[in-house]
Every structure is written in structure tokens, then in C-alpha cells.
């Protein structure tokens, strides 16, 4: 969860910064295509003033994103710790039967070869695998170990002390099948259009919105925040899909899709900014943990760069306008400005 906060922040930063990235590719496009893109994007409303339910304004968030967060997080995602992700891609959907077949080759996810997996992680996985195999080969009596010695004679226990304490049982579905886990290089599998659409995609988002009971126009604060977070995430995903869309044999920004799904809806854009600020705030609250986290992968260069970038992302900011715009209670910090904690 802790490292996913930074990964989520990086994804949202890229979504907020998407307009600048699209502008950067204009120089490689024919003039008529550039004019068409500009015509479409001009339909997107310009956001000004304060981001609702926060204490920041759009203008200073944009400046801080482009000048500080985007460069740092864009490089962070290329380093080993954030580049490689471990997942079980064969796990069944727990909510409904899902047809996992897709005719589009871009739906597939490329598994990392053994040689590509960070050396330290691979060694840890192999050690854990050997331990599981040894445990599986042990008779049940041996697996109990000193269980017999842990029995307690409660016959003479004082009144009020003979009770069964609470115990935490692991939910079977939450226990990962380590033998089915693989590593994925996220740079080789970027967030973009994969052809996943139609009823399957529609059913996912329909369930997310409807099963969370967002049916009333008068939501309490907690419900409104929750809805805005989901909407902001949805908007971020659509922005990435539109930014890197497949047109036959090449990829590029699909401005029509962006306007139809995001740009023509001011509320969706506002919710994306709100979600971005919310994630930055969460990162700020976790900053002490993030600063002391073990980011080692066995790659000496990357292992040095990651903590440095995390430190800079959390504290090393000098943007007076952003600090003035995004004031909030501070939670104790090193002698520097933790902008993430002010959002």
C-alpha cells in the first residue's frame, strides 16, 4: 500500500501533465492534424480558482506539477523498484464469470524473463519457494513444532482470566498464490488503450458506481469525497487511454476520445485534480515510512536514485505560490517544505 501511493501519484501526475505531453508531439505531426487537435482540445474548459473540497488552486497545482512532481515521478517509474510489478494474472474474478479471451494482441501482458527480474527479489522468491516446499514435505506432527508445549492448564486460573482472546483469521481469497505470481515490466506494459472495451469494461465501471450507492444528489461529505476519488481515478484512466491510443500501426493522442470522455465534462476534470491532491496528501502522511522504506532491488544505481527522488518529491520543493495556495496543518517534518503534507 505504501509504495502504491507513490505509484498512484505518478500515474495521476502523468494524467494532469498529459496536455503538455500532447503538445510536445505536435512538432512531429502534419499541420492539419495539429490544427484538428487544437480545435478539439479548445473545447476543454479552462479550470481556474480553488479545487473544490481542497485548499489549493488549479494554477499553482499545474505549476508545481510541471516544475517539480512530474519530472521526479516520471523518472521514478523507470527505476527498478517501481518498474517491476508482481502479480497473479491467472486469478479468477471473484465477482462474476469473466471471459479472458481477447483478439487484440495489445490486451496481453508480457511476463519478465528470469534474467530481467531484480536480483534481490528473485533470490528472495527462490528462498521462499524452497521454504514452502520443505514445509509441504514435513509430516503434520512436525509442522506443529512445539504446539504441545503451548497448552495451558486453566484448572486453577483466577476468575475472570479464563477467556478466549480475539484472533485474526486470514481470508483465503486474500492470500496470494505465490507459485502463480509473475513479474511484469510496467514500462513494457504502459497504461494506454489495449482494446479492452464493450460490455466487460462497462460492467466493471457500472458495478463500481452503482454498488457504492451513489444515487442521491445530496451526498454527505464522506460520500462526496469517495465518489470524487472514484470519478477522478476513472478520469485519469480515460486520459491515459486517450493520450496513447492505437491508430492501426502507430500510437498517438486521440483528442476526440479525450474530449468525449473527459474534456467536455468540467466535473470530471475537477475530480481528477481532487484525486491527485488527495493522493499527494496521503503520500505526505506516509512520508516518514516512505523515507525509511527498503527500496533495494540489487541494482546499485537504481537503489541509490530511488530514495533520493523520494526525498526530493516529499521535501525538496521551493514554490512559494504553491505553498501559499495549499496550506494545511503540518504533521512534523525535517527542516524543509513538505509540499505533499500541505495539500
Coordinates of C-alpha atoms in Angstrom, one line a residue:
X1 CA 0.0 0.0 0.0
X2 CA 2.8 2.4 0.9
X3 CA 4.6 2.1 -2.4
X4 CA 1.4 2.0 -4.3
X5 CA 0.8 5.6 -3.0
X6 CA 3.8 6.8 -4.9
X7 CA 2.9 4.8 -8.0
X8 CA -0.6 6.2 -7.9
X9 CA 0.7 9.7 -7.5
X10 CA 3.0 9.1 -10.5
X11 CA 0.0 8.0 -12.7
X12 CA -2.1 10.9 -11.7
X13 CA 0.8 13.3 -12.3
X14 CA 1.1 12.0 -15.8
X15 CA -2.6 12.4 -16.4
X16 CA -2.6 16.0 -15.1
X17 CA 0.5 16.7 -17.2
X18 CA -0.9 15.0 -20.3
X19 CA -1.8 18.2 -22.1
X20 CA 1.9 19.2 -22.1
X21 CA 3.0 15.8 -23.4
X22 CA 0.4 16.0 -26.2
X23 CA 1.8 19.5 -27.0
X24 CA 5.3 18.1 -27.2
X25 CA 4.4 15.7 -30.0
X26 CA 2.8 18.4 -32.1
X27 CA 6.2 19.1 -33.8
X28 CA 6.1 15.6 -35.3
X29 CA 2.6 15.9 -36.8
X30 CA 1.3 17.4 -40.1
X31 CA 0.0 20.9 -39.8
X32 CA -3.6 19.9 -40.5
X33 CA -3.5 17.3 -37.8
X34 CA -2.2 19.8 -35.3
X35 CA -5.0 22.2 -36.1
X36 CA -7.5 19.4 -35.7
X37 CA -6.1 18.5 -32.3
X38 CA -6.0 22.1 -31.2
X39 CA -9.6 22.6 -32.3
X40 CA -10.7 19.5 -30.3
X41 CA -8.8 20.4 -27.2
X42 CA -10.1 24.0 -27.2
X43 CA -13.5 22.5 -26.3
X44 CA -12.0 21.6 -22.9
X45 CA -12.9 24.2 -20.3
X46 CA -10.0 26.0 -18.6
X47 CA -10.1 25.3 -14.8
X48 CA -9.4 28.3 -12.6
X49 CA -9.8 29.1 -8.9
X50 CA -9.8 26.7 -6.0
X51 CA -10.1 22.9 -6.4
X52 CA -13.4 22.1 -4.6
X53 CA -13.1 20.4 -1.2
X54 CA -9.4 21.4 -1.0
X55 CA -7.3 24.4 -0.2
X56 CA -5.4 24.5 -3.5
X57 CA -6.0 26.3 -6.7
X58 CA -5.6 24.9 -10.2
X59 CA -3.0 27.3 -11.4
X60 CA -0.4 26.6 -8.7
X61 CA -1.1 22.9 -8.8
X62 CA -0.2 23.0 -12.5
X63 CA 3.0 24.9 -11.9
X64 CA 4.1 22.6 -9.1
X65 CA 3.3 19.5 -11.1
X66 CA 5.2 20.6 -14.2
X67 CA 8.2 22.1 -12.3
X68 CA 8.6 19.5 -9.5
X69 CA 6.4 16.4 -9.2
X70 CA 6.2 15.4 -12.9
X71 CA 10.0 15.3 -13.6
X72 CA 10.7 13.4 -10.4
X73 CA 7.9 10.8 -10.6
X74 CA 8.4 10.4 -14.3
X75 CA 12.0 9.2 -13.6
X76 CA 11.0 7.2 -10.5
X77 CA 8.7 5.0 -12.6
X78 CA 11.7 4.0 -14.8
X79 CA 13.8 2.7 -11.8
X80 CA 13.7 -0.9 -10.9
X81 CA 11.7 -0.7 -7.7
X82 CA 8.7 0.9 -9.5
X83 CA 9.3 -0.5 -12.9
X84 CA 8.7 -4.2 -12.0
X85 CA 5.4 -5.3 -10.5
X86 CA 4.5 -8.8 -9.2
X87 CA 1.0 -10.1 -9.9
X88 CA -1.1 -13.2 -10.4
X89 CA -2.6 -12.7 -13.8
X90 CA -4.4 -16.1 -13.7
X91 CA -6.6 -15.4 -10.7
X92 CA -10.3 -15.7 -11.3
X93 CA -12.6 -12.7 -11.0
X94 CA -14.4 -13.1 -7.6
X95 CA -17.5 -11.1 -8.7
X96 CA -18.6 -12.7 -12.0
X97 CA -17.6 -15.1 -14.7
X98 CA -15.2 -13.3 -17.0
X99 CA -14.2 -14.2 -20.5
X100 CA -10.5 -13.5 -20.5
X101 CA -10.1 -14.1 -24.3
X102 CA -9.1 -11.0 -26.3
X103 CA -8.4 -10.9 -30.0
X104 CA -6.3 -7.7 -29.7
X105 CA -2.6 -8.5 -29.1
X106 CA -2.3 -5.4 -27.0
X107 CA -4.5 -6.9 -24.4
X108 CA -1.7 -9.4 -23.5
X109 CA 0.8 -8.7 -20.7
X110 CA 4.4 -9.5 -21.3
X111 CA 6.0 -11.6 -18.5
X112 CA 9.6 -10.8 -17.5
X113 CA 12.3 -13.3 -18.2
X114 CA 14.2 -14.6 -15.2
X115 CA 17.2 -12.6 -16.2
X116 CA 15.2 -9.4 -16.1
X117 CA 13.8 -9.8 -12.6
X118 CA 15.7 -7.7 -10.0
X119 CA 18.4 -10.0 -8.5
X120 CA 17.5 -9.4 -4.8
X121 CA 13.8 -10.1 -5.4
X122 CA 14.5 -13.2 -7.4
X123 CA 16.7 -14.6 -4.6
X124 CA 14.1 -13.8 -2.0
X125 CA 11.4 -15.5 -4.1
X126 CA 13.6 -18.6 -4.6
X127 CA 14.3 -18.8 -0.8
X128 CA 10.6 -18.5 0.0
X129 CA 9.7 -21.2 -2.6
X130 CA 12.3 -23.6 -1.1
X131 CA 10.8 -22.9 2.4
X132 CA 7.3 -23.7 1.2
X133 CA 8.5 -26.9 -0.5
X134 CA 10.2 -28.0 2.7
X135 CA 7.2 -27.3 4.8
X136 CA 4.9 -29.2 2.4
X137 CA 7.1 -32.3 2.7
X138 CA 7.0 -32.3 6.5
X139 CA 4.5 -34.6 8.3
X140 CA 1.7 -32.8 10.1
X141 CA 3.1 -33.6 13.5
X142 CA 6.5 -32.0 12.6
X143 CA 4.7 -28.9 11.3
X144 CA 3.1 -28.4 14.7
X145 CA 6.6 -28.0 16.2
X146 CA 6.2 -27.2 19.9
X147 CA 2.5 -26.9 19.8
X148 CA 2.1 -29.4 22.7
X149 CA 4.2 -27.2 25.0
X150 CA 1.9 -24.3 24.4
X151 CA -1.0 -25.9 26.2
X152 CA -2.1 -24.2 29.4
X153 CA -3.7 -25.8 32.4
X154 CA -6.5 -23.4 33.3
X155 CA -7.9 -25.5 36.1
X156 CA -6.5 -23.2 38.8
X157 CA -6.9 -19.9 36.8
X158 CA -8.3 -16.9 38.6
X159 CA -11.9 -15.9 37.9
X160 CA -12.1 -13.6 35.0
X161 CA -8.9 -14.6 33.4
X162 CA -10.2 -17.7 31.6
X163 CA -11.2 -16.3 28.2
X164 CA -10.6 -16.8 24.5
X165 CA -8.8 -13.8 23.0
X166 CA -9.7 -12.4 19.6
X167 CA -7.8 -14.0 16.7
X168 CA -7.3 -12.8 13.2
X169 CA -8.0 -15.4 10.5
X170 CA -6.6 -14.9 7.0
X171 CA -9.2 -14.7 4.3
X172 CA -8.4 -17.4 1.8
X173 CA -9.0 -15.1 -1.2
X174 CA -6.6 -12.5 0.2
X175 CA -3.7 -15.0 0.4
X176 CA -1.7 -14.7 -2.9
X177 CA -0.8 -17.9 -4.8
X178 CA 3.0 -17.2 -4.8
X179 CA 3.6 -20.0 -7.3
X180 CA 1.3 -18.3 -9.9
X181 CA 2.9 -14.8 -9.4
X182 CA 4.9 -13.3 -12.2
X183 CA 6.9 -10.1 -12.7
X184 CA 5.7 -7.5 -15.2
X185 CA 7.8 -4.6 -16.6
X186 CA 5.4 -1.7 -16.4
X187 CA 7.4 0.3 -19.0
X188 CA 6.8 -2.5 -21.5
X189 CA 3.1 -2.6 -20.5
X190 CA 2.1 1.1 -20.2
X191 CA -1.3 2.4 -19.2
X192 CA -2.9 3.0 -22.6
X193 CA -5.6 1.8 -25.0
X194 CA -5.5 -2.0 -25.1
X195 CA -8.8 -2.8 -26.9
X196 CA -10.5 -3.7 -23.6
X197 CA -13.9 -2.3 -24.1
X198 CA -17.5 -3.2 -24.7
X199 CA -19.7 -5.0 -22.1
X200 CA -16.8 -6.2 -20.0
X201 CA -15.4 -2.8 -19.3
X202 CA -18.8 -1.2 -19.0
X203 CA -19.8 -3.9 -16.4
X204 CA -16.8 -3.1 -14.2
X205 CA -17.4 0.6 -14.0
X206 CA -21.2 0.1 -13.7
X207 CA -20.6 -2.1 -10.6
X208 CA -18.1 0.4 -9.1
X209 CA -20.5 3.3 -9.3
X210 CA -23.9 1.6 -8.6
X211 CA -22.8 -0.8 -5.9
X212 CA -21.4 2.0 -3.9
X213 CA -24.8 3.6 -3.7
X214 CA -24.1 6.9 -5.4
X215 CA -27.7 7.6 -6.3
X216 CA -28.6 10.8 -4.4
X217 CA -27.8 14.3 -5.4
X218 CA -27.3 15.2 -1.8
X219 CA -24.3 13.2 -0.6
X220 CA -22.7 13.7 2.8
X221 CA -19.0 14.8 2.8
X222 CA -17.6 11.3 3.1
X223 CA -19.8 10.0 0.2
X224 CA -18.9 13.0 -1.9
X225 CA -15.2 12.5 -1.3
X226 CA -15.4 8.8 -2.1
X227 CA -17.4 9.5 -5.3
X228 CA -14.9 12.1 -6.4
X229 CA -12.0 9.8 -5.8
X230 CA -13.6 7.1 -8.0
X231 CA -14.5 9.6 -10.6
X232 CA -11.0 11.1 -10.6
X233 CA -9.4 7.7 -11.0
X234 CA -11.8 6.9 -13.9
X235 CA -10.9 10.2 -15.5
X236 CA -7.2 9.5 -15.1
X237 CA -7.5 6.2 -16.8
X238 CA -9.5 7.6 -19.7
X239 CA -6.9 10.4 -20.1
X240 CA -4.1 7.8 -20.3
X241 CA -6.1 5.7 -22.8
X242 CA -6.8 8.8 -25.0
X243 CA -3.2 10.0 -24.7
X244 CA -1.7 6.8 -26.0
X245 CA -4.2 5.4 -28.5
X246 CA -3.6 2.8 -31.2
X247 CA -4.4 4.0 -34.8
X248 CA -3.6 1.0 -37.0
X249 CA 0.1 0.6 -36.9
X250 CA 1.0 3.7 -34.8
X251 CA 0.2 5.2 -31.4
X252 CA -0.8 8.8 -30.6
X253 CA -3.2 11.1 -28.8
X254 CA -6.9 10.5 -29.6
X255 CA -8.3 14.0 -28.9
X256 CA -11.8 13.1 -30.0
X257 CA -11.9 10.4 -27.3
X258 CA -10.4 12.7 -24.7
X259 CA -13.0 15.4 -25.4
X260 CA -15.9 12.9 -25.5
X261 CA -14.9 11.1 -22.2
X262 CA -13.1 13.8 -20.2
X263 CA -12.6 17.3 -21.7
X264 CA -16.3 18.1 -22.3
X265 CA -17.0 17.4 -18.6
X266 CA -15.6 20.0 -16.2
X267 CA -16.7 18.0 -13.2
X268 CA -14.6 15.0 -14.3
X269 CA -11.5 17.2 -14.7
X270 CA -12.1 18.8 -11.3
X271 CA -12.4 15.3 -9.8
X272 CA -9.1 14.2 -11.3
X273 CA -7.4 17.2 -9.7
X274 CA -9.1 16.5 -6.4
X275 CA -7.9 12.8 -6.5
X276 CA -4.4 13.9 -7.4
X277 CA -4.3 16.3 -4.4
X278 CA -5.8 13.6 -2.2
X279 CA -3.1 11.1 -3.2
X280 CA -0.4 13.7 -2.6
X281 CA -1.9 14.3 0.9
X282 CA -1.8 10.6 1.6
X283 CA 1.8 10.4 0.5
X284 CA 2.6 13.3 2.8
X285 CA 1.1 11.5 5.7
X286 CA 3.1 8.4 5.0
X287 CA 6.3 10.3 4.3
X288 CA 8.3 9.0 7.3
X289 CA 7.5 5.5 6.3
X290 CA 8.3 6.1 2.7
X291 CA 11.6 7.7 3.5
X292 CA 12.7 4.7 5.6
X293 CA 11.3 2.0 3.3
X294 CA 13.6 -0.6 1.8
X295 CA 13.7 0.1 -1.9
X296 CA 16.7 -2.2 -2.7
X297 CA 16.5 -4.4 -5.7
X298 CA 20.1 -5.4 -6.3
X299 CA 20.6 -2.6 -8.9
X300 CA 23.1 -0.3 -7.3
X301 CA 22.4 2.7 -9.4
X302 CA 18.6 2.5 -9.1
X303 CA 18.8 1.6 -5.4
X304 CA 20.6 4.9 -4.8
X305 CA 18.4 7.0 -7.0
X306 CA 15.0 5.9 -5.6
X307 CA 15.5 7.2 -2.0
X308 CA 17.0 10.4 -3.4
X309 CA 14.0 11.0 -5.6
X310 CA 11.5 10.1 -2.9
X311 CA 13.2 12.6 -0.5
X312 CA 13.1 15.3 -3.1
X313 CA 9.5 14.6 -4.1
X314 CA 8.4 14.8 -0.4
X315 CA 10.5 17.7 0.8
X316 CA 12.7 19.5 -1.7
X317 CA 10.3 22.0 -3.1
X318 CA 10.7 25.7 -3.5
X319 CA 7.5 27.1 -4.9
X320 CA 6.1 30.0 -2.9
X321 CA 2.9 30.2 -4.9
X322 CA 2.1 26.5 -4.3
X323 CA 2.9 26.7 -0.6
X324 CA 0.7 29.8 -0.2
X325 CA -2.1 28.2 -2.2
X326 CA -2.1 24.8 -0.4
X327 CA -1.7 25.5 3.2
X328 CA -2.8 22.8 5.6
X329 CA -1.8 21.5 9.1
X330 CA 1.7 20.1 9.1
X331 CA 2.5 16.9 10.8
X332 CA 6.1 17.3 11.9
X333 CA 8.9 17.2 9.3
X334 CA 12.6 17.8 8.6
X335 CA 13.8 21.4 8.1
X336 CA 12.4 21.7 4.6
X337 CA 9.0 22.3 3.0
X338 CA 7.0 19.1 2.7
X339 CA 4.5 20.3 0.0
X340 CA 2.9 16.9 -0.1
X341 CA 1.8 17.4 3.5
X342 CA 0.3 20.8 2.8
X343 CA -2.2 19.6 0.1

